[in-house]
mmCIF file of C-alpha atoms in Angstrom:
data_model
loop_
_atom_site.group_PDB
_atom_site.id
_atom_site.type_symbol
_atom_site.label_atom_id
_atom_site.label_comp_id
_atom_site.label_asym_id
_atom_site.label_seq_id
_atom_site.Cartn_x
_atom_site.Cartn_y
_atom_site.Cartn_z
ATOM 1 C CA MET F 1 31.214 -2.390 -16.990
ATOM 2 C CA ALA F 2 30.840 0.072 -19.867
ATOM 3 C CA GLY F 3 30.990 3.748 -19.084
ATOM 4 C CA ILE F 4 29.466 6.840 -20.592
ATOM 5 C CA GLN F 5 32.456 7.213 -22.931
ATOM 6 C CA ASP F 6 31.777 3.771 -24.469
ATOM 7 C CA ILE F 7 28.141 4.670 -25.091
ATOM 8 C CA ALA F 8 29.149 7.965 -26.726
ATOM 9 C CA LYS F 9 31.659 6.177 -28.992
ATOM 10 C CA LYS F 10 29.158 3.582 -30.203
ATOM 11 C CA ALA F 11 26.410 6.180 -30.687
ATOM 12 C CA GLY F 12 28.754 8.539 -32.511
ATOM 13 C CA VAL F 13 27.884 11.467 -30.260
ATOM 14 C CA SER F 14 29.601 13.521 -27.592
ATOM 15 C CA ILE F 15 29.741 12.528 -23.923
ATOM 16 C CA SER F 16 27.573 15.549 -23.041
ATOM 17 C CA THR F 17 24.892 14.382 -25.487
ATOM 18 C CA VAL F 18 24.827 10.971 -23.775
ATOM 19 C CA SER F 19 24.571 12.670 -20.396
ATOM 20 C CA TYR F 20 21.673 14.839 -21.578
ATOM 21 C CA ALA F 21 19.871 11.815 -23.014
ATOM 22 C CA LEU F 22 20.219 9.679 -19.906
ATOM 23 C CA ASN F 23 19.204 12.483 -17.552
ATOM 24 C CA GLY F 24 15.990 13.418 -19.360
ATOM 25 C CA SER F 25 17.209 16.752 -20.702
ATOM 26 C CA SER F 26 15.223 18.484 -23.436
ATOM 27 C CA LYS F 27 18.494 19.359 -25.208
ATOM 28 C CA VAL F 28 18.347 16.119 -27.218
ATOM 29 C CA THR F 29 15.614 14.813 -29.540
ATOM 30 C CA GLU F 30 13.456 11.864 -28.569
ATOM 31 C CA LYS F 31 14.933 9.865 -31.447
ATOM 32 C CA THR F 32 18.480 10.446 -30.181
ATOM 33 C CA ARG F 33 17.443 9.747 -26.588
ATOM 34 C CA ALA F 34 15.832 6.421 -27.566
ATOM 35 C CA ARG F 35 18.950 5.350 -29.527
ATOM 36 C CA ILE F 36 21.285 6.203 -26.639
ATOM 37 C CA GLN F 37 19.042 4.520 -24.064
ATOM 38 C CA LYS F 38 18.997 1.377 -26.191
ATOM 39 C CA ILE F 39 22.812 1.292 -26.343
ATOM 40 C CA ALA F 40 23.028 1.939 -22.587
ATOM 41 C CA ALA F 41 20.685 -1.003 -21.978
ATOM 42 C CA GLU F 42 22.811 -3.247 -24.220
ATOM 43 C CA TYR F 43 25.867 -2.324 -22.156
ATOM 44 C CA ASN F 44 23.950 -2.748 -18.838
ATOM 45 C CA TYR F 45 25.038 0.791 -18.058
ATOM 46 C CA SER F 46 24.366 2.056 -14.539
ATOM 47 C CA PRO F 47 25.031 5.718 -13.722
ATOM 48 C CA ASN F 48 27.527 6.516 -11.007
ATOM 49 C CA LEU F 49 25.314 7.967 -8.300
ATOM 50 C CA ALA F 50 28.224 9.210 -6.222
ATOM 51 C CA GLY F 51 29.584 11.167 -9.181
ATOM 52 C CA ARG F 52 26.137 12.492 -9.996
ATOM 53 C CA MET F 53 25.726 13.691 -6.418
ATOM 54 C CA LEU F 54 29.127 15.411 -6.390
ATOM 55 C CA LYS F 55 28.387 17.194 -9.647
ATOM 56 C CA LYS F 56 24.881 18.397 -8.780
ATOM 57 C CA GLN F 57 25.145 18.477 -4.981
ATOM 58 C CA LYS F 58 22.156 16.139 -4.744
ATOM 59 C CA ASN F 59 21.382 12.499 -5.398
ATOM 60 C CA PHE F 60 17.764 12.805 -6.599
ATOM 61 C CA ILE F 61 16.416 10.486 -3.906
ATOM 62 C CA ILE F 62 13.688 11.355 -1.379
ATOM 63 C CA GLY F 63 12.980 9.553 1.905
ATOM 64 C CA LEU F 64 9.316 8.806 2.645
ATOM 65 C CA TYR F 65 8.849 7.686 6.278
ATOM 66 C CA LEU F 66 5.625 5.866 7.245
ATOM 67 C CA ASN F 67 4.211 4.049 10.261
ATOM 68 C CA ASP F 68 3.639 1.009 8.045
ATOM 69 C CA PHE F 69 3.238 0.178 4.366
ATOM 70 C CA GLY F 70 -0.046 -1.712 4.229
ATOM 71 C CA GLY F 71 -3.601 -0.823 3.392
ATOM 72 C CA TYR F 72 -5.672 1.305 1.080
ATOM 73 C CA PHE F 73 -4.602 4.618 2.614
ATOM 74 C CA TYR F 74 -0.851 4.149 2.235
ATOM 75 C CA SER F 75 -0.998 2.768 -1.300
ATOM 76 C CA HIS F 76 -2.837 5.827 -2.612
ATOM 77 C CA MET F 77 -0.723 8.312 -0.679
ATOM 78 C CA ILE F 78 2.543 6.682 -1.800
ATOM 79 C CA GLU F 79 1.310 6.710 -5.383
ATOM 80 C CA GLY F 80 0.600 10.444 -5.095
ATOM 81 C CA VAL F 81 4.092 11.152 -3.763
ATOM 82 C CA ASN F 82 5.813 8.970 -6.355
ATOM 83 C CA GLN F 83 3.851 10.469 -9.257
ATOM 84 C CA VAL F 84 5.265 13.940 -8.586
ATOM 85 C CA LEU F 85 8.787 12.768 -7.799
ATOM 86 C CA ALA F 86 9.047 10.539 -10.877
ATOM 87 C CA LYS F 87 8.041 13.423 -13.152
ATOM 88 C CA ASN F 88 10.943 15.372 -11.699
ATOM 89 C CA ASN F 89 13.466 12.512 -12.045
ATOM 90 C CA TYR F 90 13.566 11.724 -8.320
ATOM 91 C CA GLU F 91 13.525 8.258 -6.782
ATOM 92 C CA THR F 92 11.673 7.382 -3.576
ATOM 93 C CA ILE F 93 12.908 5.333 -0.633
ATOM 94 C CA VAL F 94 9.971 4.247 1.544
ATOM 95 C CA ALA F 95 10.925 3.311 5.091
ATOM 96 C CA THR F 96 9.690 3.098 8.645
ATOM 97 C CA GLY F 97 11.327 5.519 11.018
ATOM 98 C CA GLY F 98 13.975 3.224 12.493
ATOM 99 C CA ALA F 99 17.203 4.829 13.675
ATOM 100 C CA GLN F 100 19.262 3.604 10.704
ATOM 101 C CA THR F 101 16.849 4.750 8.008
ATOM 102 C CA ARG F 102 16.216 8.047 9.784
ATOM 103 C CA ASP F 103 19.906 8.828 9.484
ATOM 104 C CA PHE F 104 19.679 8.640 5.690
ATOM 105 C CA ILE F 105 18.616 12.282 6.087
ATOM 106 C CA GLY F 106 21.551 13.341 8.250
ATOM 107 C CA GLN F 107 24.089 11.511 6.076
ATOM 108 C CA GLY F 108 22.803 13.153 2.900
ATOM 109 C CA LEU F 109 21.743 9.877 1.302
ATOM 110 C CA VAL F 110 18.381 11.516 0.556
ATOM 111 C CA ASP F 111 17.847 15.109 -0.548
ATOM 112 C CA GLY F 112 14.884 15.618 1.749
ATOM 113 C CA ALA F 113 12.182 13.753 3.649
ATOM 114 C CA ILE F 114 8.414 13.399 3.870
ATOM 115 C CA ILE F 115 7.302 12.134 7.272
ATOM 116 C CA LEU F 116 4.016 10.416 8.123
ATOM 117 C CA ASP F 117 5.296 8.382 11.043
ATOM 118 C CA THR F 118 4.298 9.186 14.632
ATOM 119 C CA THR F 119 7.331 7.273 15.958
ATOM 120 C CA PHE F 120 9.717 9.727 14.274
ATOM 121 C CA PRO F 121 10.771 12.043 17.165
ATOM 122 C CA ASP F 122 10.256 15.804 16.882
ATOM 123 C CA GLY F 123 13.742 16.358 18.266
ATOM 124 C CA THR F 124 15.308 14.308 15.477
ATOM 125 C CA ILE F 125 13.360 16.268 12.860
ATOM 126 C CA ARG F 126 14.572 19.539 14.378
ATOM 127 C CA ARG F 127 18.160 18.298 14.407
ATOM 128 C CA TYR F 128 18.052 17.445 10.719
ATOM 129 C CA ALA F 129 16.303 20.738 9.932
ATOM 130 C CA GLU F 130 19.083 22.634 11.710
ATOM 131 C CA MET F 131 21.525 20.851 9.369
ATOM 132 C CA GLY F 132 19.658 22.443 6.456
ATOM 133 C CA LYS F 133 17.728 19.322 5.417
ATOM 134 C CA PRO F 134 14.286 20.111 3.894
ATOM 135 C CA ILE F 135 11.482 18.144 5.544
ATOM 136 C CA VAL F 136 7.710 17.946 5.024
ATOM 137 C CA VAL F 137 5.624 16.632 7.932
ATOM 138 C CA MET F 138 2.155 15.168 7.343
ATOM 139 C CA ASP F 139 1.368 13.981 10.869
ATOM 140 C CA ARG F 140 2.103 16.773 13.335
ATOM 141 C CA GLN F 141 2.211 20.527 13.904
ATOM 142 C CA LEU F 142 5.872 21.458 13.933
ATOM 143 C CA SER F 143 6.893 25.005 13.106
ATOM 144 C CA TYR F 144 10.616 25.145 12.422
ATOM 145 C CA GLN F 145 13.072 26.384 9.853
ATOM 146 C CA ASN F 146 13.337 23.966 6.881
ATOM 147 C CA VAL F 147 10.132 22.171 7.975
ATOM 148 C CA THR F 148 6.825 22.562 6.115
ATOM 149 C CA GLN F 149 3.494 21.134 7.263
ATOM 150 C CA VAL F 150 1.111 19.519 4.766
ATOM 151 C CA LEU F 151 -1.688 18.365 7.041
ATOM 152 C CA LEU F 152 -5.140 16.920 6.654
ATOM 153 C CA ASP F 153 -7.855 19.361 7.760
ATOM 154 C CA ASN F 154 -8.883 17.167 10.681
ATOM 155 C CA GLN F 155 -10.712 19.992 12.415
ATOM 156 C CA HIS F 156 -13.076 20.748 9.547
ATOM 157 C CA GLY F 157 -13.571 17.044 8.847
ATOM 158 C CA ALA F 158 -14.622 16.403 12.443
ATOM 159 C CA GLN F 159 -16.977 19.383 12.359
ATOM 160 C CA GLN F 160 -18.536 18.039 9.158
ATOM 161 C CA ALA F 161 -19.034 14.626 10.782
ATOM 162 C CA VAL F 162 -20.759 16.077 13.846
ATOM 163 C CA HIS F 163 -23.104 18.118 11.647
ATOM 164 C CA ALA F 164 -23.858 15.090 9.478
ATOM 165 C CA LEU F 165 -25.045 13.306 12.643
ATOM 166 C CA ILE F 166 -27.033 16.352 13.788
ATOM 167 C CA ASP F 167 -28.785 16.441 10.411
ATOM 168 C CA VAL F 168 -30.139 12.893 10.900
ATOM 169 C CA GLN F 169 -31.709 13.730 14.279
ATOM 170 C CA ILE F 170 -29.697 11.911 16.934
ATOM 171 C CA SER F 171 -30.428 12.094 20.675
ATOM 172 C CA TYR F 172 -27.053 10.869 21.977
ATOM 173 C CA LEU F 173 -23.521 11.316 20.568
ATOM 174 C CA VAL F 174 -20.705 8.788 20.941
ATOM 175 C CA ILE F 175 -17.153 9.575 19.825
ATOM 176 C CA VAL F 176 -14.811 6.592 19.450
ATOM 177 C CA THR F 177 -11.169 7.682 19.504
ATOM 178 C CA GLY F 178 -7.915 6.220 18.254
ATOM 179 C CA PRO F 179 -4.584 5.764 20.088
ATOM 180 C CA LYS F 180 -3.685 8.438 22.622
ATOM 181 C CA ASN F 181 -0.436 9.274 20.820
ATOM 182 C CA SER F 182 -2.156 9.812 17.442
ATOM 183 C CA TYR F 183 -2.101 13.380 16.145
ATOM 184 C CA ASP F 184 -5.088 12.738 13.881
ATOM 185 C CA SER F 185 -7.150 11.224 16.691
ATOM 186 C CA SER F 186 -6.460 14.063 19.136
ATOM 187 C CA GLN F 187 -7.222 16.744 16.526
ATOM 188 C CA ARG F 188 -10.488 15.080 15.474
ATOM 189 C CA LEU F 189 -11.582 14.517 19.069
ATOM 190 C CA GLN F 190 -10.922 18.112 20.144
ATOM 191 C CA ALA F 191 -12.789 19.510 17.126
ATOM 192 C CA ALA F 192 -15.732 17.110 17.534
ATOM 193 C CA LEU F 193 -16.138 17.922 21.229
ATOM 194 C CA ALA F 194 -15.914 21.666 20.599
ATOM 195 C CA GLU F 195 -18.441 21.504 17.763
ATOM 196 C CA SER F 196 -20.881 19.322 19.687
ATOM 197 C CA LYS F 197 -20.739 21.684 22.659
ATOM 198 C CA LYS F 198 -21.380 24.648 20.395
ATOM 199 C CA SER F 199 -24.066 23.153 18.152
ATOM 200 C CA ILE F 200 -26.089 20.657 20.186
ATOM 201 C CA HIS F 201 -27.167 20.100 23.782
ATOM 202 C CA LEU F 202 -27.052 16.327 23.889
ATOM 203 C CA PRO F 203 -25.268 13.764 26.046
ATOM 204 C CA VAL F 204 -21.800 13.003 24.694
ATOM 205 C CA LYS F 205 -19.744 9.908 25.518
ATOM 206 C CA VAL F 206 -16.089 9.445 24.533
ATOM 207 C CA ILE F 207 -14.829 5.856 24.225
ATOM 208 C CA GLN F 208 -11.124 5.127 23.829
ATOM 209 C CA SER F 209 -10.101 2.629 21.140
ATOM 210 C CA ASP F 210 -7.199 1.991 18.770
ATOM 211 C CA PHE F 211 -8.027 2.676 15.072
ATOM 212 C CA THR F 212 -8.539 -1.052 14.293
ATOM 213 C CA ILE F 213 -11.568 -3.121 13.245
ATOM 214 C CA ALA F 214 -11.072 -5.257 16.358
ATOM 215 C CA GLY F 215 -11.064 -2.090 18.458
ATOM 216 C CA GLY F 216 -14.418 -1.101 16.982
ATOM 217 C CA GLN F 217 -15.808 -4.557 17.696
ATOM 218 C CA ARG F 218 -14.704 -4.319 21.326
ATOM 219 C CA VAL F 219 -16.538 -1.034 21.975
ATOM 220 C CA ALA F 220 -19.741 -1.984 20.099
ATOM 221 C CA SER F 221 -21.289 -3.675 23.143
ATOM 222 C CA GLU F 222 -20.710 -0.532 25.197
ATOM 223 C CA ILE F 223 -22.477 1.549 22.552
ATOM 224 C CA PHE F 224 -25.325 -0.964 22.277
ATOM 225 C CA LYS F 225 -26.040 -0.647 26.040
ATOM 226 C CA ILE F 226 -26.699 3.104 25.844
ATOM 227 C CA LYS F 227 -30.320 3.969 26.563
ATOM 228 C CA ALA F 228 -31.317 6.501 23.927
ATOM 229 C CA ASP F 229 -33.802 6.781 21.068
ATOM 230 C CA THR F 230 -31.157 7.388 18.413
ATOM 231 C CA ILE F 231 -27.413 7.101 18.949
ATOM 232 C CA GLY F 232 -25.009 8.912 16.674
ATOM 233 C CA VAL F 233 -21.538 7.333 16.505
ATOM 234 C CA PHE F 234 -18.547 9.227 15.175
ATOM 235 C CA ALA F 235 -15.679 6.749 14.861
ATOM 236 C CA LEU F 236 -12.491 8.699 14.256
ATOM 237 C CA ASN F 237 -11.431 6.310 11.506
ATOM 238 C CA ASP F 238 -13.216 3.892 9.178
ATOM 239 C CA GLU F 239 -11.711 0.677 10.527
ATOM 240 C CA MET F 240 -13.292 1.224 13.951
ATOM 241 C CA ALA F 241 -16.582 2.183 12.299
ATOM 242 C CA VAL F 242 -16.552 -1.075 10.325
ATOM 243 C CA GLY F 243 -15.931 -3.053 13.520
ATOM 244 C CA ILE F 244 -18.845 -1.315 15.262
ATOM 245 C CA ILE F 245 -21.248 -1.938 12.381
ATOM 246 C CA ASN F 246 -20.230 -5.604 12.209
ATOM 247 C CA GLU F 247 -21.232 -6.131 15.863
ATOM 248 C CA ILE F 248 -24.581 -4.286 15.858
ATOM 249 C CA PRO F 249 -27.689 -5.806 14.214
ATOM 250 C CA THR F 250 -27.950 -4.583 10.626
ATOM 251 C CA SER F 251 -31.600 -3.642 11.124
ATOM 252 C CA LEU F 252 -30.535 -0.950 13.625
ATOM 253 C CA ILE F 253 -27.788 0.677 11.540
ATOM 254 C CA GLY F 254 -28.965 3.931 10.001
ATOM 255 C CA LYS F 255 -32.050 3.888 12.246
ATOM 256 C CA LYS F 256 -31.433 3.565 15.978
ATOM 257 C CA VAL F 257 -27.633 3.623 15.574
ATOM 258 C CA LYS F 258 -26.239 6.056 12.999
ATOM 259 C CA VAL F 259 -22.546 5.734 12.221
ATOM 260 C CA ILE F 260 -19.974 7.862 10.454
ATOM 261 C CA GLY F 261 -16.248 7.182 10.078
ATOM 262 C CA PHE F 262 -13.243 9.076 8.758
ATOM 263 C CA ASP F 263 -10.891 8.281 5.809
ATOM 264 C CA ASN F 264 -13.201 6.688 3.174
ATOM 265 C CA ASP F 265 -11.302 3.395 3.194
ATOM 266 C CA ILE F 266 -12.319 0.984 0.458
ATOM 267 C CA ILE F 267 -13.862 -1.561 2.847
ATOM 268 C CA GLY F 268 -16.533 0.940 3.923
ATOM 269 C CA GLN F 269 -17.542 1.611 0.325
ATOM 270 C CA TYR F 270 -18.519 -1.994 -0.352
ATOM 271 C CA MET F 271 -19.967 -3.208 2.961
ATOM 272 C CA THR F 272 -23.703 -3.417 3.614
ATOM 273 C CA PRO F 273 -24.959 -1.051 4.866
ATOM 274 C CA GLY F 274 -22.476 1.341 3.247
ATOM 275 C CA LEU F 275 -20.389 3.385 5.654
ATOM 276 C CA SER F 276 -20.817 7.149 5.723
ATOM 277 C CA THR F 277 -17.463 8.829 6.166
ATOM 278 C CA VAL F 278 -15.295 11.922 6.001
ATOM 279 C CA ASP F 279 -13.513 11.727 2.660
ATOM 280 C CA TYR F 280 -10.380 13.355 1.246
ATOM 281 C CA SER F 281 -7.965 12.550 -1.568
ATOM 282 C CA LYS F 282 -5.008 10.515 -0.305
ATOM 283 C CA HIS F 283 -3.454 10.777 -3.756
ATOM 284 C CA HIS F 284 -3.735 14.584 -3.720
ATOM 285 C CA TRP F 285 -2.267 14.702 -0.214
ATOM 286 C CA GLY F 286 0.786 12.795 -1.474
ATOM 287 C CA ASN F 287 1.021 15.075 -4.520
ATOM 288 C CA VAL F 288 1.029 18.227 -2.396
ATOM 289 C CA ALA F 289 3.587 16.855 0.068
ATOM 290 C CA ALA F 290 5.973 15.926 -2.764
ATOM 291 C CA GLU F 291 5.480 19.227 -4.604
ATOM 292 C CA SER F 292 6.171 21.160 -1.415
ATOM 293 C CA LEU F 293 9.376 19.242 -0.720
ATOM 294 C CA LEU F 294 10.687 19.737 -4.260
ATOM 295 C CA LYS F 295 10.053 23.481 -4.007
ATOM 296 C CA MET F 296 12.086 23.529 -0.811
ATOM 297 C CA ILE F 297 14.919 21.532 -2.396
ATOM 298 C CA GLU F 298 15.030 23.491 -5.645
ATOM 299 C CA GLY F 299 14.417 26.933 -4.203
ATOM 300 C CA SER F 300 15.675 26.618 -0.632
ATOM 301 C CA VAL F 301 12.598 28.542 0.518
ATOM 302 C CA GLN F 302 10.328 28.268 3.556
ATOM 303 C CA LEU F 303 6.820 27.525 2.263
ATOM 304 C CA GLU F 304 3.428 28.289 3.735
ATOM 305 C CA ASN F 305 1.848 25.339 5.529
ATOM 306 C CA GLN F 306 -1.023 23.683 3.664
ATOM 307 C CA GLU F 307 -4.167 21.736 4.585
ATOM 308 C CA ILE F 308 -5.946 19.034 2.580
ATOM 309 C CA PRO F 309 -9.740 19.611 2.394
ATOM 310 C CA THR F 310 -12.399 17.086 3.447
ATOM 311 C CA ARG F 311 -16.007 16.313 2.515
ATOM 312 C CA ILE F 312 -18.818 14.005 3.666
ATOM 313 C CA ARG F 313 -19.720 10.786 1.841
ATOM 314 C CA HIS F 314 -23.311 10.054 2.909
ATOM 315 C CA ARG F 315 -24.195 6.341 2.762
ATOM 316 C CA GLN F 316 -26.703 3.995 4.425
ATOM 317 C CA SER F 317 -25.048 3.958 7.877
ATOM 318 C CA LEU F 318 -26.421 7.471 8.493
ATOM 319 C CA GLY F 319 -29.901 6.578 7.285
ATOM 320 C CA GLU F 320 -32.080 9.165 5.609
ATOM 321 C CA LYS F 321 -31.268 12.870 5.898
#
């Protein structure tokens, strides 16, 4: 396989010029960069990552750890992370938090990690942080050296949802929760209960579910049996809200039963009636997480924790204001 010296010889430039061109440096012109990249492609040149890491003390790869890879939410968040990293010449490894991929952090195979995976143990994160590895968490409150939190403002989002239901004149509030081990679910539930206690004097029922459409379908019959003039349902994510709406007669949605979800998933935007929801930018959340991690890597500084703002998307499932 051709090396950097062969490319420099054919291009008639120095080895350092080739290095600058292939690493995106502004020290070479775009014309020179294009010519060198073309020669490198002809030679099927692949940079020596081990040598690059030894020289710069980093390998320009970030680990992104997720619960799973599917769905509207993850695609937009991953795109937001990758957009920032690519601009800064970093690659992204997306993985679930299995023991082998977790240890990419400890072994130095990645320069830092972004974690949105509830199965990734706090103790393991602390251990890597103590080794000096920069980590951004998106799914838990964890104050520790070398760990920065970039969290969704679940509390404000839940407060907004409760007030959206109050505004449409409900007489009974139902809160449908996600899995017991979910940080987002517990934060939203606590905030919704606190806000309902403070703002309204209505009966409140909490129903445990699992953040899935099927979970929403299962609890719909329990909601439908409630004896009240108008029932306000706050499903703590959109998938459960969709399941609930699918099982209740359409003529009642937005009238007797008023529903709001959380996440603004694409399915809720196009169903009939449209699902009201707590919205936020998944893409922006990914951007901020990646920017925060790069600042930690480049500057070795402890950053302030950040929160991603939310807003209400009012659609037909809440009826008229």
